[in-house]
Coordinates of C-alpha atoms in Angstrom, one line a residue:
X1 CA -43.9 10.3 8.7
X2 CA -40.6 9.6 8.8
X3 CA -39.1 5.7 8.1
X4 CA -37.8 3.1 10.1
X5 CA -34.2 3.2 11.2
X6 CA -32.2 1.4 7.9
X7 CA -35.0 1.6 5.7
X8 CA -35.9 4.3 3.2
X9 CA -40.2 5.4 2.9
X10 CA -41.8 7.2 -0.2
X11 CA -39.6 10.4 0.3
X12 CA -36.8 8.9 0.0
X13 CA -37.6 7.1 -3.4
X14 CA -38.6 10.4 -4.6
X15 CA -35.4 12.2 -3.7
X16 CA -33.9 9.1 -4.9
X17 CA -35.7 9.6 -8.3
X18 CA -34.4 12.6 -9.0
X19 CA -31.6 11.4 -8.3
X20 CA -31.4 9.4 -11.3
X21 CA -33.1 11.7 -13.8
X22 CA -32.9 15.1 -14.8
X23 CA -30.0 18.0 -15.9
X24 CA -27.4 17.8 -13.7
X25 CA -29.0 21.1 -11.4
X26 CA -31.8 19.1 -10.2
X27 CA -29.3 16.4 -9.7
X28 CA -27.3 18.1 -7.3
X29 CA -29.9 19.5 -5.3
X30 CA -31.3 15.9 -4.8
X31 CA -28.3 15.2 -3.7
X32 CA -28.1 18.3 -1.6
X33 CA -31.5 17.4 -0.4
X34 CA -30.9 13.4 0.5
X35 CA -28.4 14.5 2.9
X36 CA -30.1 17.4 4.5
X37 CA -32.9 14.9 4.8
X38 CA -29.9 12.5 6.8
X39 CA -29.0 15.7 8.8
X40 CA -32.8 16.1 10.1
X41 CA -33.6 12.6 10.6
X42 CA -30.2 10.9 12.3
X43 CA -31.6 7.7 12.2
X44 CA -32.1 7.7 8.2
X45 CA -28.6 8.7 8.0
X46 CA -27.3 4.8 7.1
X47 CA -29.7 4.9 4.3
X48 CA -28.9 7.9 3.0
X49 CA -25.4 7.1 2.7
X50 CA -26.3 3.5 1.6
X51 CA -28.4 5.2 -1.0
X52 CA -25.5 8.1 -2.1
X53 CA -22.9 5.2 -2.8
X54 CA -25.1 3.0 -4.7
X55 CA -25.7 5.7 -7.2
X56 CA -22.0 6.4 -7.5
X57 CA -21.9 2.5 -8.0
X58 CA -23.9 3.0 -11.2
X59 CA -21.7 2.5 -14.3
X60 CA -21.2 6.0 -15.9
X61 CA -21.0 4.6 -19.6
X62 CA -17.9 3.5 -22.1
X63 CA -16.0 6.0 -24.3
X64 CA -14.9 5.2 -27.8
X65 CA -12.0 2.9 -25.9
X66 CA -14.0 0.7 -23.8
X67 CA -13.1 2.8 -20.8
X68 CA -15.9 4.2 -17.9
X69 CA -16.4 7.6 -19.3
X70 CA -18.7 10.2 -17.1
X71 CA -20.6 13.0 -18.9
X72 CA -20.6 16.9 -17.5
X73 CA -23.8 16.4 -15.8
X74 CA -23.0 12.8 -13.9
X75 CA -19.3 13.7 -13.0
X76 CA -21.0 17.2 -11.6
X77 CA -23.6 14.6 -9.4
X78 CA -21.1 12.3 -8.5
X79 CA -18.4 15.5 -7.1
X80 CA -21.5 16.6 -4.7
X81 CA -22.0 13.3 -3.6
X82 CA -18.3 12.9 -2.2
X83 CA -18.1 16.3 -1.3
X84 CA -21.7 15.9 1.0
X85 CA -20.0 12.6 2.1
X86 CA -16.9 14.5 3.0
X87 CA -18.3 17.4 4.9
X88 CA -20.4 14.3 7.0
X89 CA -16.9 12.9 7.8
X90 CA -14.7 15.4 8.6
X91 CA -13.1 14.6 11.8
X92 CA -13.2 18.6 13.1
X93 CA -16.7 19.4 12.3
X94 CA -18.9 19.4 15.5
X95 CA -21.8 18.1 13.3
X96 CA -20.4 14.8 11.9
X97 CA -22.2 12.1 11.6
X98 CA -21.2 9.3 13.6
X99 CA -18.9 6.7 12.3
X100 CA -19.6 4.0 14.2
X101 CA -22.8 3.7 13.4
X102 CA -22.5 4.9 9.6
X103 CA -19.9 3.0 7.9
X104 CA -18.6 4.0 4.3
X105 CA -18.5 1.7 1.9
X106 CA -17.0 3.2 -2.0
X107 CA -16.0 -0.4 -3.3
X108 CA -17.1 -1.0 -6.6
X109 CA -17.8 2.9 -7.7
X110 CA -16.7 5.0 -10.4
X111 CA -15.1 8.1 -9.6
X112 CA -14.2 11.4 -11.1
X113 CA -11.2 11.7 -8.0
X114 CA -11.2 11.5 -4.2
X115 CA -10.8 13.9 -1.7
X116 CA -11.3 12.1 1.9
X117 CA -8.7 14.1 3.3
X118 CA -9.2 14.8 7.1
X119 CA -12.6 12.4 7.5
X120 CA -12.8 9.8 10.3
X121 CA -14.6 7.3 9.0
X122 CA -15.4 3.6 9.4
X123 CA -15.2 1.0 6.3
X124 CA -13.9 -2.8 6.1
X125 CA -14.0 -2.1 1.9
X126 CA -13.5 1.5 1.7
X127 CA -12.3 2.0 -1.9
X128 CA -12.0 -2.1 -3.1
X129 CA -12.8 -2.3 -6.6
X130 CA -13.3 1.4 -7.3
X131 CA -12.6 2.9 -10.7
X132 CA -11.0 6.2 -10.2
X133 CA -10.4 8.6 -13.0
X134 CA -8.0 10.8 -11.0
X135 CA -6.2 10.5 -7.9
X136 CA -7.6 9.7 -4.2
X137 CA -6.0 12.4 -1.6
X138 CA -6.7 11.0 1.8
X139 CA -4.3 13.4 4.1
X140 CA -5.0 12.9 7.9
X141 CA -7.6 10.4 7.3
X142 CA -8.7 8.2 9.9
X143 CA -9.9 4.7 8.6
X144 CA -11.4 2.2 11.5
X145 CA -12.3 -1.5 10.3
X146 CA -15.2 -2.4 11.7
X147 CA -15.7 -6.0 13.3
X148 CA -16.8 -8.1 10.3
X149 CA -19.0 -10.1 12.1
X150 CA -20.9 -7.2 13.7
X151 CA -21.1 -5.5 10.3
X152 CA -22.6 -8.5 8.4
X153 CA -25.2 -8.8 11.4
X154 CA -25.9 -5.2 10.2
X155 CA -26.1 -5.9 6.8
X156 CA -28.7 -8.8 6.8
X157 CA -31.7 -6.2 6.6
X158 CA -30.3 -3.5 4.1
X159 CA -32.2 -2.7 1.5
X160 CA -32.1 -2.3 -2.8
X161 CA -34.5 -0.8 -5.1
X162 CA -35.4 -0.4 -8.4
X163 CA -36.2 2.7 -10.2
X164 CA -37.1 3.5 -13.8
X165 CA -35.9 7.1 -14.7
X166 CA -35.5 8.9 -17.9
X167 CA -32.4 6.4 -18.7
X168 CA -34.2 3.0 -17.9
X169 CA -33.7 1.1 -14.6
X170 CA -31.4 1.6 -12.3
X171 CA -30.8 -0.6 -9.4
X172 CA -29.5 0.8 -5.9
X173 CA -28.3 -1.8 -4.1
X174 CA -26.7 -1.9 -0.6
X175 CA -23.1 -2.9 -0.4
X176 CA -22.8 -5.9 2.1
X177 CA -20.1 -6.8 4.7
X178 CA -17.7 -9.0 2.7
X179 CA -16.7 -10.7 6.1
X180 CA -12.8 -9.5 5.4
X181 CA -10.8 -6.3 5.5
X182 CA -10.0 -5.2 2.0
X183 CA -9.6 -1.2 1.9
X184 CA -7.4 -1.0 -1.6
X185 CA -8.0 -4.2 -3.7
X186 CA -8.5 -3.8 -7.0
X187 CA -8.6 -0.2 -7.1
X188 CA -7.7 1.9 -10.4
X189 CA -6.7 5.4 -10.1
X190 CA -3.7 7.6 -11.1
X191 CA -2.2 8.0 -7.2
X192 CA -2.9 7.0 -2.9
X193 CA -1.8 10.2 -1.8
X194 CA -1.9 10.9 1.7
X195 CA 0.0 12.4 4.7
X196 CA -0.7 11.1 8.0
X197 CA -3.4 8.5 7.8
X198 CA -4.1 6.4 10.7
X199 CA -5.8 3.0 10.0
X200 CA -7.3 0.9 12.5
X201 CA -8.1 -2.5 13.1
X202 CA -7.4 -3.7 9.8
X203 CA -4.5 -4.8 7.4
X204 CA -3.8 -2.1 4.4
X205 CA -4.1 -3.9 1.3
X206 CA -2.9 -2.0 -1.9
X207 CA -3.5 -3.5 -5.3
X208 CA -4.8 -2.6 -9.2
X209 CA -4.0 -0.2 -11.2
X210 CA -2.9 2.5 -9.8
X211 CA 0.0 5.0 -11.2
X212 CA 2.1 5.5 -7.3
X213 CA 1.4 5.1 -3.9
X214 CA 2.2 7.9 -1.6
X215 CA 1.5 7.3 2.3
X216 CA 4.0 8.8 4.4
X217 CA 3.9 9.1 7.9
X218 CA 0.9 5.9 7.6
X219 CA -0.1 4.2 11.5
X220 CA -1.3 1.3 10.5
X221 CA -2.2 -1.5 13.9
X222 CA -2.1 -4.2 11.3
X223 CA 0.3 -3.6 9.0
X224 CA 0.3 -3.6 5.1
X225 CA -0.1 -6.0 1.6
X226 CA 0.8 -4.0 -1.6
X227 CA 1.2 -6.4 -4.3
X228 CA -1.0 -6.9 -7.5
X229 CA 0.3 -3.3 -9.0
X230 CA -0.1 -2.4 -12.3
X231 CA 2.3 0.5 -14.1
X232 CA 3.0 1.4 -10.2
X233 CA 6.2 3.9 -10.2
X234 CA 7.1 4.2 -6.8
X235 CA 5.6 2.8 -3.3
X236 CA 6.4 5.5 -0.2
X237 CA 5.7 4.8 3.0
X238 CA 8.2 7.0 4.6
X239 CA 8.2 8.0 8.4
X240 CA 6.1 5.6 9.1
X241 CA 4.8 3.4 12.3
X242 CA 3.2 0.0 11.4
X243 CA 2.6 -2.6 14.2
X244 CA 1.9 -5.6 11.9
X245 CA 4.0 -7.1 8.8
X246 CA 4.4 -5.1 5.5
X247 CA 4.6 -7.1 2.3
X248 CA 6.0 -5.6 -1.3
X249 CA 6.1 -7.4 -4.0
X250 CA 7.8 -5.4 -6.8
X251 CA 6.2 -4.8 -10.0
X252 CA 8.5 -4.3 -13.7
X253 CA 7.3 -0.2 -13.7
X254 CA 8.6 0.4 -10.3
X255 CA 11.4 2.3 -9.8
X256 CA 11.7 3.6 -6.4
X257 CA 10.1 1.6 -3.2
X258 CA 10.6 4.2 0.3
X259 CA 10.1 3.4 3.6
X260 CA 12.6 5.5 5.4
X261 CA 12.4 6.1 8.8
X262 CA 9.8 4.1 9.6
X263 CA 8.8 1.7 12.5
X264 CA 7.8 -1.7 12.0
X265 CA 6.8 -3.7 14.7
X266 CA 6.7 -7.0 12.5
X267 CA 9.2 -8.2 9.5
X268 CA 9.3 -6.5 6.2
X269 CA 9.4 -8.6 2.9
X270 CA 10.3 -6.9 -0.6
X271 CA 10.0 -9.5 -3.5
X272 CA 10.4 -9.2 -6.9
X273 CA 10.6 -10.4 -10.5
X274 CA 14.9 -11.2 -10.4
X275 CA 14.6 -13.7 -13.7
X276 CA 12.7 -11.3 -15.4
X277 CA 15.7 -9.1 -17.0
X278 CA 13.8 -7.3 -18.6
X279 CA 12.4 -5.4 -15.6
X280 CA 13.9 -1.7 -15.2
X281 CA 15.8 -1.7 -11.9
X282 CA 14.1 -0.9 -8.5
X283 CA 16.1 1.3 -5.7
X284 CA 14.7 0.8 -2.6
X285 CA 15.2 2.9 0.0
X286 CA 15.1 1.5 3.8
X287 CA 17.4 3.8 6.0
X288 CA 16.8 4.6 9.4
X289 CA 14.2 1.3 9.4
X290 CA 13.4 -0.3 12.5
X291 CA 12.5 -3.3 11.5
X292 CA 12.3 -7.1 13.5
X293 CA 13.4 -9.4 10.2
X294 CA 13.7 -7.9 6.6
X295 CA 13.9 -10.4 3.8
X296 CA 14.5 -9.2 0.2
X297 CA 14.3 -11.6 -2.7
X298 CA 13.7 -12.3 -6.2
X299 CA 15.0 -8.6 -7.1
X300 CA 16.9 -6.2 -9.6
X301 CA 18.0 -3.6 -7.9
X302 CA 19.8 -0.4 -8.4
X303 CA 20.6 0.8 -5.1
X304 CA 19.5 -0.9 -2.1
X305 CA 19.9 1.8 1.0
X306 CA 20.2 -0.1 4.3
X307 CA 22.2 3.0 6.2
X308 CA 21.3 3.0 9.6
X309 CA 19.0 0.0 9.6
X310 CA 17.9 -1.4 13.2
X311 CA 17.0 -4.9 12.7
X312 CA 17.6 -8.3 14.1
X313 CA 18.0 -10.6 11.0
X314 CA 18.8 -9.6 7.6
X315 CA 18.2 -12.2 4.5
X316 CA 19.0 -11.2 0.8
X317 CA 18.1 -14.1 -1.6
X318 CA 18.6 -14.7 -5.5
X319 CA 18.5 -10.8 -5.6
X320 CA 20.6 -9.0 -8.7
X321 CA 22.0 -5.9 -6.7
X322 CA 24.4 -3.0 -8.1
X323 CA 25.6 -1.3 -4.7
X324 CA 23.7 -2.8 -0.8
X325 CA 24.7 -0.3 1.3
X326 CA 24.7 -1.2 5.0
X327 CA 26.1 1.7 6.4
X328 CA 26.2 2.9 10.0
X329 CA 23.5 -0.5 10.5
X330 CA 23.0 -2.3 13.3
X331 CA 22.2 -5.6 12.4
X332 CA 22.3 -9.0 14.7
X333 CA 22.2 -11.5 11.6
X334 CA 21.5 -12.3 8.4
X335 CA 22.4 -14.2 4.9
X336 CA 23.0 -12.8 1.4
X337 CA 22.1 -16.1 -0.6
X338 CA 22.6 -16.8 -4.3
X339 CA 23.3 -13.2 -5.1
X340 CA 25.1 -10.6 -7.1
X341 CA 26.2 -7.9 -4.9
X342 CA 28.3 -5.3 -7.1
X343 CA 29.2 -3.0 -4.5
X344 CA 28.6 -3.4 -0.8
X345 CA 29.2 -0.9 1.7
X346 CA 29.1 -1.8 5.7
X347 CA 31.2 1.4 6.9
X348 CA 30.4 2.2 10.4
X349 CA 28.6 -1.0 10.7
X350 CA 28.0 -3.6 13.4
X351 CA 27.1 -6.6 11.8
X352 CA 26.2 -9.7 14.7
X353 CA 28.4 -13.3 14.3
X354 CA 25.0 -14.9 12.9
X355 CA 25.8 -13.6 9.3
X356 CA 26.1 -17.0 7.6
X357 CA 26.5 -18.1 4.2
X358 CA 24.8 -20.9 2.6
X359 CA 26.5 -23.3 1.0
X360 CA 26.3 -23.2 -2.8
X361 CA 25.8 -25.4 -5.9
X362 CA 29.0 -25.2 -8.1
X363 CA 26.7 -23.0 -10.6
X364 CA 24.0 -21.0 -10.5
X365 CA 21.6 -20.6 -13.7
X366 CA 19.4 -18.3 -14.0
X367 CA 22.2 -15.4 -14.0
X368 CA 23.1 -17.4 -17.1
X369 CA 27.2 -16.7 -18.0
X370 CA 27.3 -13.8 -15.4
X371 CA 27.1 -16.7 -12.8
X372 CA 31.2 -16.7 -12.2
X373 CA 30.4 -13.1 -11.2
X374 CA 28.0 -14.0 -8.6
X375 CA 28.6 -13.4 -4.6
X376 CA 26.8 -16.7 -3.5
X377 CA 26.8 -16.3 0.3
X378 CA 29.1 -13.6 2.5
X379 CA 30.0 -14.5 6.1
X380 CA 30.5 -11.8 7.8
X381 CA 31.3 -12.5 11.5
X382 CA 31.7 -9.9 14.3
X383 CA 32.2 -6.9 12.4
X384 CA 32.7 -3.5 13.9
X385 CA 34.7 -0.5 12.9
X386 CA 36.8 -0.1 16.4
X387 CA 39.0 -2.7 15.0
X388 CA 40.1 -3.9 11.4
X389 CA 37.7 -6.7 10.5
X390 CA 40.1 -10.0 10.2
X391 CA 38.5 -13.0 8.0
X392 CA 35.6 -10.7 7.4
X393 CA 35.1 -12.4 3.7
X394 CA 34.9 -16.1 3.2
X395 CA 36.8 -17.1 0.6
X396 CA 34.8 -20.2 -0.3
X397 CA 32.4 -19.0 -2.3
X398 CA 31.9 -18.8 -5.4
X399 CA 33.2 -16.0 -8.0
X400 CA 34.2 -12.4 -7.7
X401 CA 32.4 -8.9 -6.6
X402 CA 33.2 -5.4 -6.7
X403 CA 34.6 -3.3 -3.9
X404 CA 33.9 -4.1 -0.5
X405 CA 34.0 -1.3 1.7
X406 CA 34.6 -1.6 5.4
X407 CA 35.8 1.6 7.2
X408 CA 37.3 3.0 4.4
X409 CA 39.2 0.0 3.5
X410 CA 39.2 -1.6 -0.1
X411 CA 38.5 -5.5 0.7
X412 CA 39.5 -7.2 -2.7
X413 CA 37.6 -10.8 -2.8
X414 CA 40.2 -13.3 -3.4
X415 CA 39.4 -16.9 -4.6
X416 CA 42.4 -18.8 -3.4
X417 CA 43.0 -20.3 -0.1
X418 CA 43.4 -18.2 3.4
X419 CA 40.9 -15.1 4.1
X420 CA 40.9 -11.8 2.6
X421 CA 42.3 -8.7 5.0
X422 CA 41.8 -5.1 5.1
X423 CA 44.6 -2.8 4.1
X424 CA 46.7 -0.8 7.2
X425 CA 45.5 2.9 7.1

């Protein structure tokens, strides 16, 4: 007799006790077996998956280093387990389970790697928490957030059980609705790789310890929240169409930070760790943008690519910048505030009359002596490359900066009264 929808019956728990004990053959096949048993029985197949993740939330052991350490036989179990999970998932097999009604839940597991790659799936935690020994590949993945009201309605009845195997008791337990979107918090792996994944209805959140983050080409409906990195060497979101806000704050081991040729239907806000000199430099790549506002502040940058950049305001603030290259950008306003800019480049620009600058302290301290050297504030009115910019610098501010380029014209920045011009060709 089979069980009640959600709940699992005596077969189950002896599936599930083989689960837990044995060589890693008889392992597998329980594995094998639990989600046969969901394939026969559709109504069982929440608690089957319930069941597969709770194992894979059981804490593999520590190695000599205080790390989670798998043996052969559990990193064997654990590998069938995703790869049943996958083949359940996979948005072109005819005989998928349903994801609306099976949501997948991997926060707080330890994991050999992840391969998710084409699945459709439904999770509001997806891989929070996780502990990832490799890298999670999730290439034309589908990702839905589920309404976190409806799922915690769902979650009231789900169940947890105890079992006492050859290495003691193990609890399975039920992950429940955590009444928020959180798909990436606190997740430790090598890499996010992934070409082409679409999440709905949520915000992508990206934090933990994880080595890059590769997501080009990402739809996202509410945007994304990558901060919290630790050792992160590059953030890539390139090609990409995001209808919400995307938030960056830089970490000291990033160097690059991509997001090329990407929509965003929202502002964009890079901030990072300026006073903290020791920091390696970041180059952040943003050309081709389409963007509403971008702001960019707090940061140590190498080279700061704004080429082609659609956007109606533009604010740089307490940043430390070696070359901002505007480019061929199409810009309606913005202020460069309490900066160094070493090298700026605007050829081909149009830049709107809204470009103000802020009025300055006599010094700024926390570039220390460099602070003479500092651009604080660059009004920049009206600038297009059909005609010579007049006045395009405003002389009051404070110090000096390298070349300004403007349609192939060296613009020295002079200090004393009057408004610096561009050279006749």
């Amino acid at each position: 007799m089979t069980s009640a929808p959600g709940t699992y019956d005596a077969a189950a728990e002896a599936i599930a006790a083989r689960l837990a004990s044995g060589g890693a053959a008889a392992r597998i096949a329980a594995a094998s077996s639990l989600f046969a048993r969901g394939d026969a029985i559709p109504h069982e197949r929440r608690a089957v998956m319930d069941l597969a993740c709770a194992y894979l939330r059981l804490h593999p052991g520590r190695d000599a280093d205080g790390e989670p350490a798998f043996d052969a036989d559990d990193e064997s179990v654990r590998r069938e387990i995703l790869h049943q999970i996958r083949e359940r998932f996979l948005a072109s097999s005819g005989d998928r389970w349903d994801h609306q009604q099976i949501p997948l839940t991997l926060a707080r597991t330890y994991l050999p790697d992840v391969d998710l790659s084409k699945v459709h799936i439904r999770s509001d935690r997806f891989l929070s928490g996780a502990w990832v020994a490799g890298d999670v590949e999730l290439s034309h993945a589908t990702i839905e957030c589920g309404d976190a009201e409806h799922l915690a309605t769902l979650d009231d009845d789900r169940p947890h059980f105890q079992l006492t195997g050859e290495e003691g008791d193990l609890h399975f337990e039920a992950e429940r609705a955590a009444g928020s979107v959180s798909l990436f918090d606190q997740l430790r792996c090598h890499s996010i790789d992934g070409v082409g994944v679409t999440v709905r209805g949520g915000r992508v959140r990206v934090s933990g310890h994880i080595g890059a983050v590769r997501l080009p080409v990402l739809t996202a409906t509410q945007g994304v929240s990558i901060s919290g990195l630790v050792g992160c060497s590059f953030v890539g979101l390139l090609g990409s169409d995001l209808k919400g806000e995307v938030s960056i704050d830089l970490e000291p081991a990033l160097s690059a930070v991509d997001i090329s040729w990407s929509a965003v239907h929202g502002d964009v806000s890079i901030f990072g760790m300026a006073l903290d000199h020791g920091a390696a430099r970041v180059a952040i790549h943003l050309e081709r943008l389409t963007v509403k506002a971008l702001h960019l502040g707090g940061a140590r940058v190498s080279t700061c690519d704004l080429a082609e950049l659609e956007a109606d305001q533009v604010t740089v603030r307490e940043c430390d910048i070696d070359e901002l290259r505007l480019d061929g950008a199409l810009v309606d306003g913005g202020t460069i505030e309490y900066s160094r800019i070493g090298r700026l480049s605007v050829d081909d620009a149009t830049l709107g009359p809204s470009w103000v600058r802020d009025d300055p302290p006599a010094r700024v301290d926390w570039l220390g002596d460099e602070s003479r050297e500092t651009v604080i504030g660059l009004n920049i009115v009206g600038s297009t490359t059909e005609v010579p910019p007049q006045g395009l610098i405003d002389n009051d501010c404070v110090g000096t900066m390298g070349d300004l380029l403007l349609d192939g014209f060296p613009v020295p920045l002079r200090r004393d009264s009057g408004t610096a011009r561009s050279g006749a060709k």
